[in-house]
Amino acid sequence: MDSKSERSAVLAITDDTSYAVTALNAYWEFENENPKRFDPLIILQASSLARLPLESYNVDLVIYISRSVEFPFDELYAEIFRVLVPGGSLVVYGLQSGTKEADTAMSAIEHKLLLAGFLDGKRFHLKSVAQSFGVKAKKPSWKLGSSFAIKKKTVKNPLKIQMDDNSDLIDEDSLLTEEDLKKPQLPPVGDCEVGSTRKACKNCTCGRAEQEEKVQKLELTMDQINNPQSACGNCGLGDAFRCSTCPYKGVPPFKLGEKVCFLISFPSASGMNSCM
Amino acid sequence: MEMKSMTLLILYATQTGNALDVAERIAREAERRACTVVISSTDDYDANSLPAEDTVIFVVSTTGQGDTPDSMKVFWRFLLQRNLGSHWLEGIHYAVFGLGDSGYQKYNFVAKKLDKRLSDLGATAVVERGLGDDQHPSGYEAALDPWLSSLWSRLNEIKPHFFPKGPDFLVSNEELIGLPKVQVTYHNVNDMDSRLSTATDFKYLQMQIGRARSMSSGKVPHEKSKPDAFLKMVKNFPLTRASHEKDVRHFEFEFVSQVIKYEIGDVLEVLPSQSPAAVDSFIQRCNLDPESLITVHPREMENRHIDNNVNTLDVPIKLRTFVELTMDVTSASPRRYFFEVMSFFATAEHEKERLQYFASPEGRDDLYQYNQKERRTVVEVLEDFPSVQMPFEWFVQLVPPLKNRAFSISSSPLAHPTQVHLTVDVVSWTTPFKRKRQGLCSTWLASLDPEQSIYIPVWFHKGLLPPPPPSLPLIVIGPGTGCAPFRGFVEERAVQSQCKAKGGGFYAAFSRDQPQKVYVQHKMQEQSERIWNLLCEGAAIYVAGSSTKMPSDVMVAFEEIISKESGAPRESAVRWLRSLEKAGKYHVEAWS
């Protein structure tokens, strides 16, 4: 306890006055304090007490002294908390027959203290009083509602922006322009190559129809299949090397002079191969 | 001045792997210029950290109906918060490249919105947004090449600190190739699980598929790598006449493993089987032993001493099984980078040249004709370039992963508790080079004989068509195979009400049978009054089908019907439909 020159307000709650005085003296001795500094307000009938007739932040020290096994109601802890100044202490002190029971009692008190918001719970024994035990604790030393500086993080730092389900999302369709929404223009079909899927119109004026006729004539003859020759030398190499007008286009690679084999490339798991 | 990051950040949002491919290409080009770069998917990146960056490149795809990819949903929602203000990204530089398809009304909406939002948040664009278009003759690369050029040139101007070796420094592709991102470890027979792979043990099969697919994806083993169940086909018959151009089948499957509780509107994913002959031919081409036992892991793990310790997560599997289950060698086309890496391993000069040409901006269009438009497969590419001897690790990294195929379930579990039905279009087409091609999964399923007992690994997940409450009036539009989920809806209602749905009717539109084409929207117009009455009763609308245009055509038809029947102006009808969507009463599932 801090040694203040001024008087400290002390509240003693007890169910036995005479015992309380003895206990108090023993406590001051224990704490090396001059008893004259204190003029405790004593409140009786501790065992049935749930409310304290005091204003908040009034008392420096509350001592709860009990001769029996009865300990404060849960509500009393909250009241004591209320009347104590921040930084003030609560001492719960009693008599117990055996160490085991004392232990149990002290654990229970420590637990209640914690729940009520007290900090630094400590157990103690008074040597001068046999079979005594006690727990003391402190009320946290800042007032309720006090603020402390919150570091303002700059937006640039990887600040975790929480994604919550109700968060406001912009309408993504608003990101599109008039231009974007127009039906896209298909790229010009570079389908001039004759023999691909596009066919010449009935009244063809561009000459495609004539080209198609020529291509029809390029179909392979039996001779070309049985004895394939190649002026350019590339026809047998496979589609990768053939010209776009090569008569052997679409045919698997072959050796010049050898009969062309029309492998139907592995269509299904049941597989079919055929050589003409 | 604050110490800012000297690392260029690339954030990508990919749905089918294209945006990832572009992001990786940008990263390689950065590395070639000695620029330090980091790439990350938007779902692996905490948006809170954006203000700490210096320059961020965004590569974002727009999915079918104009939505963000799944991996971007949280990130995007974060950016839309009003309380971020207009200075949150002040001082940050950015660039956006979008991947989309101009065949859709909402063309590249994700990239356009992102670009505007970033600017509104205070960030500064390095270059104008680039918009890749699938409809372009040479795909998204056509827009990417010039955009990248201007990006590097502009960055060199305003952010020279990214290029410590100066603006003209450029490592050749040859030098940069580096090591493959995966490592393959070959194991002794003794390390192997003592159980042999006999197909009857489902738990084992499940584990095997799970292991292979986890290893392949390079990610931590995920529960979803293992199939949810195995099915066996019990019925397989065509719904279309034999002479018809299309071959649409009705399949009925039974659970052979545990029964999974599914709901109408759910989607079934199937792991297709590849032709054994093709898989064998591929392995042979790589000069590998199909019976060897391997584990596959990301190369970073090299530093930890795995050596003889078999990583408990990775039990070795047969090389053949790994290829079969995870590497698509017979249906998907490889990407441009595949050709680039192949060029290093070509020993014949003319092959090397051709591959380098295909990988260059000049050869981009020709590559598109040869590869993407033709739907050239890995096996076919290797046939054309016989001198290429590429290490297996590179194949593991670059061969397209074998993807599950998704189908809308066409049965109701109330009607068929131990079965799953599908309505599948067995796709076949002729390529520009006149080669006949078939869809891998649909053809395989169509070829299955119920007598055979072939086991089909499947997964179940929710689709975009939530099961409606039993008494809610419905308007369902499902042209072609779009009718599949609604067959389930009808079956369910039949069981629930034990009688035909009140006033129900099926109005079918057969578009190819008549001389003039009749589409579903025409049929809708014919039923204009009925539709309006149903809407007034509080009906919900469900649309499903395999067309890109159909959903928006149907929406337009609804707008017209509502406007006509109610007498309200068109804009009101549009707004009304939009509010219907927001209220969760307008659902669309479109597949391509």
XYZ file of C-alpha atoms in Angstrom, chain B residues 197-461:
265
model
C -4.196 -54.146 -59.855
C -7.107 -56.430 -60.432
C -10.057 -54.418 -61.415
C -12.613 -55.938 -59.064
C -11.427 -54.125 -55.951
C -13.070 -50.704 -56.102
C -11.235 -49.266 -53.165
C -7.978 -50.054 -54.890
C -9.132 -48.661 -58.216
C -10.327 -45.555 -56.478
C -6.971 -45.129 -54.742
C -5.094 -45.693 -57.961
C -7.044 -43.086 -59.859
C -6.762 -40.710 -56.910
C -2.995 -41.129 -56.730
C -2.443 -40.731 -60.419
C -4.547 -37.601 -60.664
C -3.024 -35.989 -57.581
C 0.468 -36.591 -58.899
C -0.525 -35.231 -62.249
C -1.976 -32.008 -60.933
C 1.083 -31.453 -58.758
C -1.094 -30.325 -55.925
C -1.508 -31.847 -52.482
C -3.563 -35.048 -52.693
C -7.097 -33.891 -52.760
C -10.117 -35.927 -51.840
C -11.623 -34.942 -55.163
C -8.866 -36.751 -57.074
C -10.551 -39.993 -56.116
C -13.753 -40.769 -57.979
C -16.941 -40.508 -55.919
C -18.231 -43.780 -57.351
C -18.062 -46.370 -60.134
C -20.902 -47.010 -62.553
C -21.661 -49.834 -64.935
C -23.692 -49.381 -68.077
C -26.983 -51.282 -68.168
C -28.767 -49.688 -71.117
C -27.479 -48.021 -74.241
C -29.860 -47.057 -77.036
C -30.143 -44.291 -79.613
C -32.772 -41.568 -79.390
C -32.241 -40.433 -82.968
C -33.065 -42.353 -86.102
C -30.201 -44.182 -87.716
C -30.243 -41.992 -90.789
C -30.141 -38.822 -88.774
C -26.959 -36.748 -88.825
C -26.764 -36.751 -85.091
C -26.379 -39.748 -82.832
C -27.953 -38.996 -79.471
C -27.998 -41.804 -76.958
C -29.849 -42.617 -73.804
C -27.570 -44.289 -71.274
C -28.591 -45.963 -68.063
C -25.986 -46.774 -65.451
C -26.037 -48.595 -62.183
C -23.845 -48.037 -59.178
C -21.361 -50.846 -58.664
C -19.610 -49.167 -55.790
C -21.558 -47.402 -53.055
C -24.680 -45.533 -54.123
C -24.286 -41.791 -54.134
C -27.301 -39.689 -53.255
C -27.718 -37.151 -56.014
C -30.409 -34.650 -56.938
C -32.062 -33.657 -60.177
C -30.129 -30.915 -61.875
C -26.813 -32.392 -60.718
C -23.892 -32.906 -63.027
C -22.075 -36.190 -63.589
C -18.375 -36.036 -64.452
C -16.930 -39.002 -66.263
C -13.259 -39.933 -66.616
C -13.012 -41.183 -70.187
C -10.943 -44.149 -71.183
C -8.281 -43.706 -73.861
C -7.591 -46.183 -76.615
C -5.054 -48.720 -75.306
C -3.412 -48.831 -78.722
C -2.875 -45.065 -78.677
C -1.480 -45.078 -75.167
C 0.894 -47.901 -76.085
C 2.020 -46.146 -79.209
C 2.741 -42.984 -77.289
C 4.790 -44.801 -74.640
C 6.704 -46.634 -77.311
C 7.453 -43.381 -79.026
C 8.985 -42.102 -75.793
C 11.128 -45.240 -75.575
C 9.784 -46.088 -72.173
C 8.774 -49.277 -70.443
C 5.039 -49.202 -69.756
C 5.472 -51.557 -66.833
C 7.947 -49.387 -64.947
C 6.810 -48.007 -61.623
C 6.913 -44.258 -61.161
C 6.038 -41.413 -58.893
C 5.696 -37.874 -60.170
C 6.256 -34.742 -58.131
C 7.018 -31.066 -58.610
C 10.678 -30.316 -59.100
C 10.955 -28.072 -56.015
C 10.934 -31.189 -53.904
C 14.299 -32.108 -55.350
C 16.005 -30.177 -52.596
C 14.491 -32.315 -49.918
C 16.159 -35.653 -49.853
C 13.567 -38.021 -51.074
C 16.043 -40.488 -52.533
C 15.259 -43.904 -51.208
C 12.517 -42.757 -48.902
C 9.292 -43.362 -50.644
C 7.155 -40.362 -49.956
C 4.310 -41.875 -48.004
C 1.812 -39.828 -49.984
C 3.022 -41.165 -53.297
C 2.768 -44.867 -53.790
C 4.317 -45.777 -57.165
C 2.046 -46.660 -60.051
C 2.677 -48.169 -63.447
C 3.838 -45.705 -66.031
C 1.184 -47.003 -68.371
C -1.537 -46.393 -65.815
C -0.300 -42.874 -65.196
C -0.389 -42.045 -68.899
C -3.767 -43.698 -69.378
C -5.425 -41.885 -66.511
C -3.870 -38.433 -66.645
C -2.269 -37.581 -69.999
C -4.578 -36.777 -72.902
C -2.748 -38.057 -75.951
C -5.726 -38.732 -78.224
C -8.171 -35.888 -77.951
C -6.912 -32.539 -76.684
C -4.560 -30.349 -78.669
C -1.280 -29.220 -77.114
C -0.487 -25.552 -76.681
C 2.051 -23.385 -78.436
C 4.646 -23.902 -75.718
C 4.611 -27.641 -76.436
C 5.852 -26.898 -79.937
C 8.453 -24.500 -78.602
C 9.928 -27.077 -76.245
C 9.714 -29.795 -78.892
C 11.902 -27.709 -81.153
C 14.812 -28.116 -78.716
C 14.552 -31.849 -78.923
C 14.204 -32.216 -82.688
C 17.291 -33.694 -84.276
C 16.205 -33.333 -87.906
C 16.907 -29.820 -89.123
C 13.703 -29.353 -91.107
C 11.642 -30.474 -88.124
C 13.465 -28.118 -85.796
C 12.895 -25.234 -88.155
C 9.228 -25.992 -88.581
C 8.660 -26.270 -84.858
C 10.452 -23.017 -84.195
C 8.350 -21.413 -86.907
C 5.140 -22.684 -85.355
C 6.205 -21.282 -81.985
C 7.002 -17.844 -83.380
C 4.588 -14.915 -83.872
C 5.078 -15.237 -87.640
C 4.011 -18.841 -87.611
C 1.137 -18.345 -85.246
C -1.621 -18.433 -87.864
C -0.209 -21.519 -89.550
C 0.078 -23.221 -86.174
C -3.552 -22.386 -85.541
C -4.580 -23.990 -88.836
C -2.476 -27.058 -88.263
C -3.067 -27.552 -84.552
C -6.036 -25.838 -82.931
C -8.479 -25.801 -85.845
C -7.625 -29.366 -86.821
C -7.864 -30.500 -83.191
C -4.494 -32.150 -83.681
C -3.674 -34.632 -80.907
C -0.330 -35.278 -79.210
C -0.006 -38.655 -80.932
C -0.633 -37.052 -84.305
C 1.869 -34.263 -83.692
C 4.521 -36.807 -82.756
C 3.772 -38.706 -85.973
C 4.604 -35.599 -87.961
C 7.841 -34.974 -86.066
C 9.519 -38.372 -85.737
C 12.970 -37.039 -84.894
C 11.851 -35.443 -81.632
C 13.091 -37.290 -78.565
C 11.733 -35.397 -75.612
C 12.310 -36.586 -72.021
C 9.215 -37.998 -70.409
C 9.216 -35.253 -67.756
C 8.563 -32.639 -70.391
C 5.667 -34.677 -71.726
C 4.225 -34.963 -68.259
C 4.382 -31.204 -67.936
C 3.154 -30.281 -71.411
C 0.720 -32.948 -72.574
C -2.794 -31.657 -71.878
C -4.228 -33.252 -68.730
C -6.975 -35.791 -69.361
C -10.121 -33.972 -68.373
C -13.357 -35.322 -67.021
C -16.379 -34.730 -69.235
C -19.474 -33.305 -67.572
C -23.048 -34.275 -68.355
C -26.354 -33.120 -66.927
C -28.022 -36.056 -65.217
C -31.315 -36.966 -66.880
C -32.823 -39.155 -64.184
C -34.497 -38.534 -60.857
C -33.142 -40.530 -57.932
C -36.703 -40.773 -56.656
C -37.643 -42.701 -59.765
C -34.359 -44.632 -60.038
C -32.640 -44.842 -56.665
C -29.671 -46.960 -57.750
C -29.278 -45.608 -61.237
C -28.012 -42.604 -63.137
C -29.212 -41.775 -66.647
C -27.589 -39.572 -69.243
C -28.628 -38.154 -72.606
C -25.496 -37.834 -74.678
C -24.754 -36.476 -78.097
C -22.095 -38.713 -79.651
C -20.093 -36.016 -81.332
C -18.344 -36.456 -84.606
C -17.218 -33.919 -87.119
C -15.034 -33.361 -90.132
C -12.027 -31.155 -89.743
C -11.009 -28.444 -92.196
C -8.470 -30.913 -93.612
C -11.352 -33.359 -94.133
C -10.332 -35.741 -91.401
C -13.065 -37.466 -89.457
C -12.877 -36.970 -85.743
C -14.982 -38.194 -82.844
C -15.476 -37.051 -79.283
C -13.411 -39.126 -76.907
C -15.853 -39.604 -74.056
C -19.156 -39.746 -75.927
C -17.770 -42.277 -78.409
C -16.329 -44.419 -75.667
C -19.594 -44.478 -73.733
C -21.539 -45.249 -76.894
C -19.232 -48.198 -77.580
C -19.823 -49.795 -74.196
C -21.789 -53.014 -74.124
C -23.817 -53.663 -70.989
C -22.635 -57.278 -71.118
C -19.042 -56.190 -70.717
C -19.085 -54.800 -67.177
C -16.677 -51.983 -67.780
C -16.369 -49.727 -64.764
C -16.760 -46.021 -65.209
C -15.163 -43.637 -62.669
C -17.482 -40.728 -61.912
C -17.885 -37.656 -59.770
C -21.054 -35.817 -58.803
C -21.426 -32.118 -58.282
